[in-house]
mmCIF file of C-alpha atoms in Angstrom:
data_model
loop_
_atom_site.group_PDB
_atom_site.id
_atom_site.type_symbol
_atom_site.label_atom_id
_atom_site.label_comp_id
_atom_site.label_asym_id
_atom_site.label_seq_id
_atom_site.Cartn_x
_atom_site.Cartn_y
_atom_site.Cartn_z
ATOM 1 C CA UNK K 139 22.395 124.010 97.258
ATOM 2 C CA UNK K 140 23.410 126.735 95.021
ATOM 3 C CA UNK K 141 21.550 130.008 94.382
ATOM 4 C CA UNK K 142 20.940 130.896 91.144
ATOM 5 C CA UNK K 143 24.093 132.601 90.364
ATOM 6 C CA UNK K 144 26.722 130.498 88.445
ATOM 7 C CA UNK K 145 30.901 131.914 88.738
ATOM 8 C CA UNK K 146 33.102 130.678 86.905
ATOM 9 C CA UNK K 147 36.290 129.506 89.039
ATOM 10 C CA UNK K 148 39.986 129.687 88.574
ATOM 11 C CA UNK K 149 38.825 131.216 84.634
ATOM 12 C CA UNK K 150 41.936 133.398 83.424
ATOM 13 C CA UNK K 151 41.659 136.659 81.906
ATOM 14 C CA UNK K 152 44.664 137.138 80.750
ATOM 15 C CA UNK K 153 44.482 137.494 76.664
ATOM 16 C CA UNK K 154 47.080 134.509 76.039
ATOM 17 C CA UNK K 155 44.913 132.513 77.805
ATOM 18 C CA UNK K 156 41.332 133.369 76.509
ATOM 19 C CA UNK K 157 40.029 131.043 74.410
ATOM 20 C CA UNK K 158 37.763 130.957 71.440
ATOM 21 C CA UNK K 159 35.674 128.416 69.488
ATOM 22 C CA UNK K 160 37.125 128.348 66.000
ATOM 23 C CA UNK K 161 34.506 128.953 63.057
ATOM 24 C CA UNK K 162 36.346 125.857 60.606
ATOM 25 C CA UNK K 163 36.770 123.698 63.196
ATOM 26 C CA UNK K 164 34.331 124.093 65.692
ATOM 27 C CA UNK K 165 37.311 123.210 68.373
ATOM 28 C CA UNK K 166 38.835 125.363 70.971
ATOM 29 C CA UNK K 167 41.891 126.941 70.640
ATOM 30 C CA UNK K 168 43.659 130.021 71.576
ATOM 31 C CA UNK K 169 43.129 133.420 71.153
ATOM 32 C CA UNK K 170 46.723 133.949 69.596
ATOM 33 C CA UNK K 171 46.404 130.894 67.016
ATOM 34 C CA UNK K 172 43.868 131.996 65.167
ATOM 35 C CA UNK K 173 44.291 133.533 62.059
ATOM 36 C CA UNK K 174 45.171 137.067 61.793
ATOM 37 C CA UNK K 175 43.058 138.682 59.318
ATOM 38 C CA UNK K 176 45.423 141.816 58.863
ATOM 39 C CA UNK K 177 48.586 141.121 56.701
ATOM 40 C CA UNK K 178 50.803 144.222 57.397
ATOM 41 C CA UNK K 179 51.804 145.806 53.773
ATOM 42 C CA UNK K 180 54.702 148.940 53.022
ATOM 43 C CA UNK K 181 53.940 150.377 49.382
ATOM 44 C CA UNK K 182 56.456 153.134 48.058
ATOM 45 C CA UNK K 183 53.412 155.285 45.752
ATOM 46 C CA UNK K 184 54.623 157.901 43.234
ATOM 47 C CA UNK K 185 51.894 159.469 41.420
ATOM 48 C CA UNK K 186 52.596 162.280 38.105
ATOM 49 C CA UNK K 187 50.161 164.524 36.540
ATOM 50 C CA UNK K 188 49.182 167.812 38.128
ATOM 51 C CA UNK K 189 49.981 166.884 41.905
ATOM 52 C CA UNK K 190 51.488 169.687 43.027
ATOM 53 C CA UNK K 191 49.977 172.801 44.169
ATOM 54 C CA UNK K 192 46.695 171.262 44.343
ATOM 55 C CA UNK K 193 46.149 169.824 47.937
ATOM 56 C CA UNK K 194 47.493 166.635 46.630
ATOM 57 C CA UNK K 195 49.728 166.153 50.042
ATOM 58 C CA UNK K 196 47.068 167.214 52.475
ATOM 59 C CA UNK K 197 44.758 164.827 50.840
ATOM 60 C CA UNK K 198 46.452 162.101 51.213
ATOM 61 C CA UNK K 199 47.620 162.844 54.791
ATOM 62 C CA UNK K 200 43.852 163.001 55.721
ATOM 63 C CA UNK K 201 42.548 160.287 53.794
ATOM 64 C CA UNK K 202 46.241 158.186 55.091
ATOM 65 C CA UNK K 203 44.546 158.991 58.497
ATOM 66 C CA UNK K 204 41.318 158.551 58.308
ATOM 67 C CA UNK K 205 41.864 154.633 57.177
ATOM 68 C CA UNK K 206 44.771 154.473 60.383
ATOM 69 C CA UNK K 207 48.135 154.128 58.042
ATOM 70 C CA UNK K 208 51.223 155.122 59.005
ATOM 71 C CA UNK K 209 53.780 156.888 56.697
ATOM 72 C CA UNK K 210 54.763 160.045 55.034
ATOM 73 C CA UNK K 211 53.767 162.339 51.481
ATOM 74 C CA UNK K 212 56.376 164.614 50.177
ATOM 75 C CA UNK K 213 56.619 166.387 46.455
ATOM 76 C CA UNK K 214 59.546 165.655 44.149
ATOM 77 C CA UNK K 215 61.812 167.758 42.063
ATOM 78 C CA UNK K 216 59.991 166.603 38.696
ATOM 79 C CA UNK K 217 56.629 167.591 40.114
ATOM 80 C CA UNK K 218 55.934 164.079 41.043
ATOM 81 C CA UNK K 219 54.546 163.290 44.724
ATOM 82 C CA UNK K 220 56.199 160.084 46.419
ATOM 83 C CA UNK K 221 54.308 158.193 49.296
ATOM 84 C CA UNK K 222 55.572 155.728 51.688
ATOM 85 C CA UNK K 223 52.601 153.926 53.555
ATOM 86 C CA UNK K 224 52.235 150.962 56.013
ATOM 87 C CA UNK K 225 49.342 149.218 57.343
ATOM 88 C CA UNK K 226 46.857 146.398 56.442
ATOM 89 C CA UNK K 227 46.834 145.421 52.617
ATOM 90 C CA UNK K 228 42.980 146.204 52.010
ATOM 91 C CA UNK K 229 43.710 149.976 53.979
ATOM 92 C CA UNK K 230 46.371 150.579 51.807
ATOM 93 C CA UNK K 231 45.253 149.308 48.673
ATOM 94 C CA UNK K 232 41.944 151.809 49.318
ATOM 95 C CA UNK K 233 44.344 154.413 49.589
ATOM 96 C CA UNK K 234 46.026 153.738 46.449
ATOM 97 C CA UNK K 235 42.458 153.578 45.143
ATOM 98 C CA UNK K 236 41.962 157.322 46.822
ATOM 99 C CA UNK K 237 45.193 158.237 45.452
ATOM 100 C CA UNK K 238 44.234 157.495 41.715
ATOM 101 C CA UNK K 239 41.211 159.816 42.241
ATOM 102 C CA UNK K 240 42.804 162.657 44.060
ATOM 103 C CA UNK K 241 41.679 165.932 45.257
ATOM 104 C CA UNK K 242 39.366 167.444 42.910
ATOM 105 C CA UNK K 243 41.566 169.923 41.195
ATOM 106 C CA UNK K 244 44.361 166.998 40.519
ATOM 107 C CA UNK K 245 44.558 165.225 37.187
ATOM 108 C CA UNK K 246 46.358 162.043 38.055
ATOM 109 C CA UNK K 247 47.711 160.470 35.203
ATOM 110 C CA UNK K 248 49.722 157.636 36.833
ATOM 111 C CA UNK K 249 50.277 155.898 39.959
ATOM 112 C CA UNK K 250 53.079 153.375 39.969
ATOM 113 C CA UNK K 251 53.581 150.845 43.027
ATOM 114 C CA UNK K 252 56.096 148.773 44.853
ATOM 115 C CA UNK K 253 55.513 146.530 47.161
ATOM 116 C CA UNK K 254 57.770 146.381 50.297
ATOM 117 C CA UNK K 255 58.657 144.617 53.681
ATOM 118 C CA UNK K 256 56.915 146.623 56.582
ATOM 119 C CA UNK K 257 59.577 147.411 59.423
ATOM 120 C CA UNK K 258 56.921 149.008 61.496
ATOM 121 C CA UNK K 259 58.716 152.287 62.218
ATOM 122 C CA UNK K 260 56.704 154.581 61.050
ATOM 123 C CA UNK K 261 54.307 156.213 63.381
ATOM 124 C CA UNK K 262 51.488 158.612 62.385
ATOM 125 C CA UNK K 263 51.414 160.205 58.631
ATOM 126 C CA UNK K 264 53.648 163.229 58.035
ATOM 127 C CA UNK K 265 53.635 165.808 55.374
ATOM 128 C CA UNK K 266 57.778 166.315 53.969
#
């Protein structure tokens, strides 16, 4: 007779082989099937008004940062600041929402967007 301790024999631990009971279909599948709730996003941001020489760059560094993208800030010859940014769509689209506020001495009057393939290279956010 057993005591009152149950184990759990030959059970893998290994992450491709953890299973999970899937919410829809209430049948078990693996880990790695499931869907992924992060769709990885690159966005080239420029945004004109008074950006520069306000703490626009540092801003957006911390607040690039504090929501865990990946990317770089740098000012432009028309007084214009460019972003590049990667990460999940709803990060970076609150960051575009951040960026359209700015730091409290910017006035932002536009913030145009394209859309882009992430290539995952970028690591960290750096100011240019």
């Amino acid at each position: 007779m057993r005591s009152g301790r149950r184990c759990r024999r030959f059970k893998s631990s290994r992450p491709d082989q953890i299973q999970r009971r899937h919410r829809l279909t209430s049948t078990w599948l693996p880990v790695a099937s499931l869907p992924q709730p992060r769709e990885l996003v690159a966005a080239e941001i420029v945004v004109s008004g008074d950006v520069q020489g306000v703490g626009y760059r540092a801003f957006t560094q911390r607040a690039a940062k504090e929501l865990g993208l990946s990317g770089w800030v740098r000012n432009l010859y028309d007084g214009r600041v460019q972003v590049e940014v990667e990460g999940p769509r709803a990060k970076v689209e609150e960051l575009l929402a951040r960026l359209r506020r700015g730091p409290s001495l910017a006035e932002v009057t536009d913030v145009s967007v394209t859309w882009k393939t992430p290539t995952g290279s970028a690591q960290g956010f750096t100011i240019f």
